[in-house]
Coordinates of N, CA and C in Angstrom, one line a residue:
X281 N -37.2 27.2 -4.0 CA -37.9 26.2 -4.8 C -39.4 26.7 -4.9
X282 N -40.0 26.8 -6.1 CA -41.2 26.9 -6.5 C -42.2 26.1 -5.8
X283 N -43.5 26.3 -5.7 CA -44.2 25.4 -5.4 C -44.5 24.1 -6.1
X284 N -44.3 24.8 -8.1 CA -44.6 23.7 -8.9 C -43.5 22.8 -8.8
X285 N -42.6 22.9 -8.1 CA -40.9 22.4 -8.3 C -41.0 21.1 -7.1
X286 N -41.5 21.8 -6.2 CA -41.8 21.2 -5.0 C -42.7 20.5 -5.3
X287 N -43.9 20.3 -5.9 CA -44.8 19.1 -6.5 C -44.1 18.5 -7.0
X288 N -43.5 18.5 -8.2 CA -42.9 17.7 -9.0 C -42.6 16.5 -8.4
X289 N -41.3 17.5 -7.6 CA -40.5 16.8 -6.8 C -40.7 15.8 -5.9
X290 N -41.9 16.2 -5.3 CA -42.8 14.9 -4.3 C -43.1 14.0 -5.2
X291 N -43.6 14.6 -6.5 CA -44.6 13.5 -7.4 C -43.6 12.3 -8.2
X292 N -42.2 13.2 -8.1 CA -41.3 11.7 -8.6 C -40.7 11.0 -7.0
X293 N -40.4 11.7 -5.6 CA -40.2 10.6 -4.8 C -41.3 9.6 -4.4
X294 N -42.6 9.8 -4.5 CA -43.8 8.8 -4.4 C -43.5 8.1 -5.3
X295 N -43.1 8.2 -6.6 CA -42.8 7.5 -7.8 C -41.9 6.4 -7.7
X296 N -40.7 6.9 -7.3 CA -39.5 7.1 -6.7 C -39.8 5.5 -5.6
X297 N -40.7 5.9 -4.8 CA -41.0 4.8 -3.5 C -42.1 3.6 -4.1
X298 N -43.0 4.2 -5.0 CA -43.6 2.9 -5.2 C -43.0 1.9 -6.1
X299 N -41.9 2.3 -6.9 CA -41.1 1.7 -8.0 C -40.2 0.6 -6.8
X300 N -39.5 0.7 -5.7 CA -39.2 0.1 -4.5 C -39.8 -0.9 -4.0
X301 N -39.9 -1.7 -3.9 CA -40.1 -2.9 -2.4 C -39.5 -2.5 -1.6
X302 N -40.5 -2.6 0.1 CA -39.9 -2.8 0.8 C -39.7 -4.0 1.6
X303 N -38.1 -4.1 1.8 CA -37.5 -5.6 2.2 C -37.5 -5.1 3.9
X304 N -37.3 -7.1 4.1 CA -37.1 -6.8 5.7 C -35.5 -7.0 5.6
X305 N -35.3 -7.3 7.2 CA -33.7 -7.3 7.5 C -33.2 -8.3 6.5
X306 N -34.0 -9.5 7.0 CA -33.4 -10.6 6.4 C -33.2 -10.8 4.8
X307 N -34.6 -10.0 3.9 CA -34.5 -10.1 2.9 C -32.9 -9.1 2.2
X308 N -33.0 -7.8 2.9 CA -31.4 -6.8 2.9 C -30.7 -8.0 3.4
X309 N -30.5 -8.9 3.3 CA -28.9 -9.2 3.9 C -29.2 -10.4 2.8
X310 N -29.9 -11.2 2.5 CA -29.7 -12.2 1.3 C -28.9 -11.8 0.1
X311 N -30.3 -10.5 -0.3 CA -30.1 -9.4 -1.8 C -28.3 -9.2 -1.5
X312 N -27.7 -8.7 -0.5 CA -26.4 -8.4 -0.5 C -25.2 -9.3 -0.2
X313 N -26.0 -10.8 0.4 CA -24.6 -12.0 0.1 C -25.2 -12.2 -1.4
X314 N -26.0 -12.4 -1.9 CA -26.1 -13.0 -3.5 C -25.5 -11.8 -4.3
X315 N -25.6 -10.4 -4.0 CA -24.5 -9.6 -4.8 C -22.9 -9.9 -4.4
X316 N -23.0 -10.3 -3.7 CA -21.0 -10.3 -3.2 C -21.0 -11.7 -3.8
X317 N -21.6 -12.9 -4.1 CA -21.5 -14.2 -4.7 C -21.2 -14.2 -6.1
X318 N -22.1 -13.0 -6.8 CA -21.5 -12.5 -7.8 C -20.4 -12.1 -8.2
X319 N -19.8 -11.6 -7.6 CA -18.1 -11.0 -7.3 C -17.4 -11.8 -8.1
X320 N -17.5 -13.4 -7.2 CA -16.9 -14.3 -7.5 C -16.2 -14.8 -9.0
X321 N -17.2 -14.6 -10.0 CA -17.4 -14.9 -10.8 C -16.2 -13.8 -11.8
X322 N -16.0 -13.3 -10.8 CA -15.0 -12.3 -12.1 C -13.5 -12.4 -12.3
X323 N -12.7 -12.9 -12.9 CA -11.7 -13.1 -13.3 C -10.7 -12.2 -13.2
X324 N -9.8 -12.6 -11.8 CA -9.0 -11.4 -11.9 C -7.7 -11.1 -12.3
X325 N -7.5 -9.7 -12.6 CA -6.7 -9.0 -13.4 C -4.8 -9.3 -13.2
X326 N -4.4 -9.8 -14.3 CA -3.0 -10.2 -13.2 C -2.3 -8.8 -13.0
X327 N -2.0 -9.4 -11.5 CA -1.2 -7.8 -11.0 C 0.0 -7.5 -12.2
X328 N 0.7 -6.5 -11.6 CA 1.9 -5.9 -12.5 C 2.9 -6.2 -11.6
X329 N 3.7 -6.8 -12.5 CA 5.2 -7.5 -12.0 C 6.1 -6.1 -11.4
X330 N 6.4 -6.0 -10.2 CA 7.7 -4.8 -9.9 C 8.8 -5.4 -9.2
X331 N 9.7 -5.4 -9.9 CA 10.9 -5.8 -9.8 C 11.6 -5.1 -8.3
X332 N 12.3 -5.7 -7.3 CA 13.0 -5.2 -6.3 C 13.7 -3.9 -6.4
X333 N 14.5 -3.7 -7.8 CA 15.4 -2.5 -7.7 C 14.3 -1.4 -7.9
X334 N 12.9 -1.6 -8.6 CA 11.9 -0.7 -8.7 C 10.9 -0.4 -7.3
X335 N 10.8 -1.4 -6.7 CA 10.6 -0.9 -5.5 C 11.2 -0.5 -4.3
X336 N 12.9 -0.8 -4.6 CA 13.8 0.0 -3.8 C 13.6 1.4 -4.0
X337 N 14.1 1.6 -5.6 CA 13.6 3.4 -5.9 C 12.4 3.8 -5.4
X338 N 11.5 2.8 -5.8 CA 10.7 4.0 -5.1 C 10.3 4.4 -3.8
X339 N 10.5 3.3 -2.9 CA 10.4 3.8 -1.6 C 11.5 4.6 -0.8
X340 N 12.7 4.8 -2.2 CA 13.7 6.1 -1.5 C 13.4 6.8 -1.9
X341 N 12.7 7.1 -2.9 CA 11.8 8.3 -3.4 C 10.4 9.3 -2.7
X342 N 9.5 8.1 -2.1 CA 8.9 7.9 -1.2 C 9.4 8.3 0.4
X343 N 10.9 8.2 0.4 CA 11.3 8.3 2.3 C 11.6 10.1 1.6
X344 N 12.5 10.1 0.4 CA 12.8 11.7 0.8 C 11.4 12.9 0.8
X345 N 10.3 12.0 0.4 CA 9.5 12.8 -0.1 C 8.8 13.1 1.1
X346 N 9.0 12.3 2.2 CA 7.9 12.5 3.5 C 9.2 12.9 4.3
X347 N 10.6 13.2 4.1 CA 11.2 13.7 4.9 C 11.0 15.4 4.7
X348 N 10.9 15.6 3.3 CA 11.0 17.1 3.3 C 9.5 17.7 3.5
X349 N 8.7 16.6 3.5 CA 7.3 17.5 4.2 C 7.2 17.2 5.4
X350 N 8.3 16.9 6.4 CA 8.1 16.7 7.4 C 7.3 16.0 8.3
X351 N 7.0 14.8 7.9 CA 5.8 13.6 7.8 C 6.1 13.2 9.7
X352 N 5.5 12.9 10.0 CA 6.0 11.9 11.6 C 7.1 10.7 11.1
X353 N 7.8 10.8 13.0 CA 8.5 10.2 12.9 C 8.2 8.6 12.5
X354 N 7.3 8.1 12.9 CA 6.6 6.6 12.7 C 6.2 6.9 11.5
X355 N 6.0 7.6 10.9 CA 5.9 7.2 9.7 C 7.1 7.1 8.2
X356 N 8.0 7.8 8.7 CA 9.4 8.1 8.3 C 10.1 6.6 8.2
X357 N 9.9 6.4 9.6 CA 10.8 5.2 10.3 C 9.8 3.7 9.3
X358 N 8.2 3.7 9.1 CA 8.4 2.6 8.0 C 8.5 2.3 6.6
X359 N 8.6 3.7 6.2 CA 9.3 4.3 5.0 C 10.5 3.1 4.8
X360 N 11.3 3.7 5.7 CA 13.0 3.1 5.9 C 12.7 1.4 6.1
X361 N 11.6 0.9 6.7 CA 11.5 -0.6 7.2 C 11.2 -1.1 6.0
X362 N 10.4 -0.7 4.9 CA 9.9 -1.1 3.6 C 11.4 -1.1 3.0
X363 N 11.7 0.2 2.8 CA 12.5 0.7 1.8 C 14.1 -1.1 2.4
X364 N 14.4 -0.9 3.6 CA 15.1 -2.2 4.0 C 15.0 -3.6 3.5
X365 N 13.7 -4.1 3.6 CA 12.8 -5.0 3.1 C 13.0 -5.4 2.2
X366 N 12.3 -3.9 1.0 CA 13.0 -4.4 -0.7 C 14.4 -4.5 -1.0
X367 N 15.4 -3.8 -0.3 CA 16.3 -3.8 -0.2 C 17.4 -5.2 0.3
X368 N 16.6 -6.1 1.0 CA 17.2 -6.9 1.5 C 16.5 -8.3 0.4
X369 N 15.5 -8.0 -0.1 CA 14.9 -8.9 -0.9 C 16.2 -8.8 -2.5
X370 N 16.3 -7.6 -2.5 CA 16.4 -7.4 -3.7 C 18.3 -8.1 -4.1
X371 N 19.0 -8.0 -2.3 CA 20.3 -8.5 -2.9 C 20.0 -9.8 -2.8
X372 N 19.5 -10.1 -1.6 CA 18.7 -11.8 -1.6 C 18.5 -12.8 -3.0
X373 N 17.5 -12.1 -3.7 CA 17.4 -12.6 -5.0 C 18.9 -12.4 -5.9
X374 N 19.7 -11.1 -6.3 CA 21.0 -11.5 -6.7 C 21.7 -12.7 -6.2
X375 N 21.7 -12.9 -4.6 CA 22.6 -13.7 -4.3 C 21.9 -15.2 -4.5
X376 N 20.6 -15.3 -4.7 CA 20.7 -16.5 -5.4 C 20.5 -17.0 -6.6
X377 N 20.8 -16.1 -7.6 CA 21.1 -16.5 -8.8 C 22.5 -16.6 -8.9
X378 N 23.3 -16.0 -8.1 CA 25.0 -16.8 -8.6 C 25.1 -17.9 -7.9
X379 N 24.1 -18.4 -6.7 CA 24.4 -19.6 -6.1 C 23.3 -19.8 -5.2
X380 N 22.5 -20.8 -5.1 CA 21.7 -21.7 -4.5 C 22.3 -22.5 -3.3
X381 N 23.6 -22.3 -2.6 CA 23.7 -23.1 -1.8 C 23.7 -22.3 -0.3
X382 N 23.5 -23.0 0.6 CA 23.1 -22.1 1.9 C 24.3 -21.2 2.8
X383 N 25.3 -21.7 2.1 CA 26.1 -20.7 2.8 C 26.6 -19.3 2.2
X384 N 26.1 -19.8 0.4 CA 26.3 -18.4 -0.1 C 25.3 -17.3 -0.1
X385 N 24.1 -17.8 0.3 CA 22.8 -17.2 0.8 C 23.2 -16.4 2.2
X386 N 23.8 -17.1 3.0 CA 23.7 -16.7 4.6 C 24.8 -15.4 4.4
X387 N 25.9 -15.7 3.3 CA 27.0 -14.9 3.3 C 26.2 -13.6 2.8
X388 N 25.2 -13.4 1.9 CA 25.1 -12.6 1.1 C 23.6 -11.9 2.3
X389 N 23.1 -12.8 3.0 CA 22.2 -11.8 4.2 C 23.0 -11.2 5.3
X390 N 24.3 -11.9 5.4 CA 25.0 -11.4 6.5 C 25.7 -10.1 6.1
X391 N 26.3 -10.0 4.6 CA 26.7 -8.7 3.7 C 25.2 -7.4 4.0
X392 N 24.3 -8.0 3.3 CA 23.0 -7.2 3.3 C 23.1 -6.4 4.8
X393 N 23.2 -7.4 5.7 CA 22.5 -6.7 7.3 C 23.7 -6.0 7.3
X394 N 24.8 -5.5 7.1 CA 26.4 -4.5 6.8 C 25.8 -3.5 6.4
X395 N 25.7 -4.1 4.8 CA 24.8 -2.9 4.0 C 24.3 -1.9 4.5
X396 N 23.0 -2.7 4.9 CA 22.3 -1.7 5.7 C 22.6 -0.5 6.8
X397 N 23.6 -1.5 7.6 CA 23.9 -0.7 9.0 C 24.5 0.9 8.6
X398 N 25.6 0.0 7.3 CA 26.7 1.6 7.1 C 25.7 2.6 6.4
X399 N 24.7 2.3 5.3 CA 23.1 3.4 5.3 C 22.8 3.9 6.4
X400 N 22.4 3.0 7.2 CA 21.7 4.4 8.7 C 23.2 5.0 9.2
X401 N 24.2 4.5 9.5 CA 25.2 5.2 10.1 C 25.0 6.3 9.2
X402 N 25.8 6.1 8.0 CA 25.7 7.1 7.2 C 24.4 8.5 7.2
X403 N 23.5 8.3 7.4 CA 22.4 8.5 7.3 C 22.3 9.5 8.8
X404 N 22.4 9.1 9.8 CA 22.4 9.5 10.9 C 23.7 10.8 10.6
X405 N 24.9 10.1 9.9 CA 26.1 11.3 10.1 C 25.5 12.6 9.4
X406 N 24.8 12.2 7.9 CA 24.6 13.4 7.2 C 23.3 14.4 8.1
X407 N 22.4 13.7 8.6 CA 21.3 14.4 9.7 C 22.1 15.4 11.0
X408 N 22.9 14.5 11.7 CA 23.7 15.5 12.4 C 24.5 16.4 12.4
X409 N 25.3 16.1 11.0 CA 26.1 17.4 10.6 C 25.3 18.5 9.4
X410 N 24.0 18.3 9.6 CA 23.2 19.1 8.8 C 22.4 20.4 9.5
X411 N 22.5 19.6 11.2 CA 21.7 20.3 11.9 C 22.5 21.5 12.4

């Protein structure tokens, strides 16, 4: 850097510092609740509707995808707890639109937790006989 570059350059951070106040603590922490108060005021965006069977796909999309880059096990394993989740939401919601009453609900979480099990069985057979 030049010398004239190096003037300059002072001559706009002096510039730079007298265009500034300086605040104390207390005035820094007002200035920045009355910015966050602002926030408020803004109208928020409606999220985007994702259907169960869309977030089933994708968090089996999501588990093969951290299986083949060989991701940790803890993180594999909540891959699979999500991917269950939407999964258990998603027959959940089927089963109560053919029926609202509590036994056909209980039948259709007690199918689900089946579901599930024969997946990891399954799941575990194709890993062992892979290795």
């Amino acid at each position: 850097m030049s010398n004239t570059e190096a003037l300059q350059w002072a001559a706009e951070a002096d510039e730079s510092l007298a265009r500034n106040e300086i605040l104390t603590d207390d005035e820094i922490i007002r200035t920045v609740t009355a910015e966050d108060d602002d926030d408020d005021d803004v109208t928020p965006v409606n999220p985007i509707k994702i259907s169960h069977s869309e977030a089933v796909a994708a968090l089996i999309t999501s588990l093969h995808y951290a299986e083949e880059q060989n991701f940790e096990a803890h993180e594999i394993m909540l891959l699979r707890r999500l991917r269950d989740s939407a999964f258990e939401l998603k027959i959940g919601t089927a089963a109560q639109k053919k029926s609202l009453t509590f036994l056909d609900t209980d039948y259709a979480h007690s199918l689900t937790c089946v579901v599930i099990m024969y997946v990891h069985i399954m799941f575990i057979l194709y890993h062992v006989h892979s290795i």
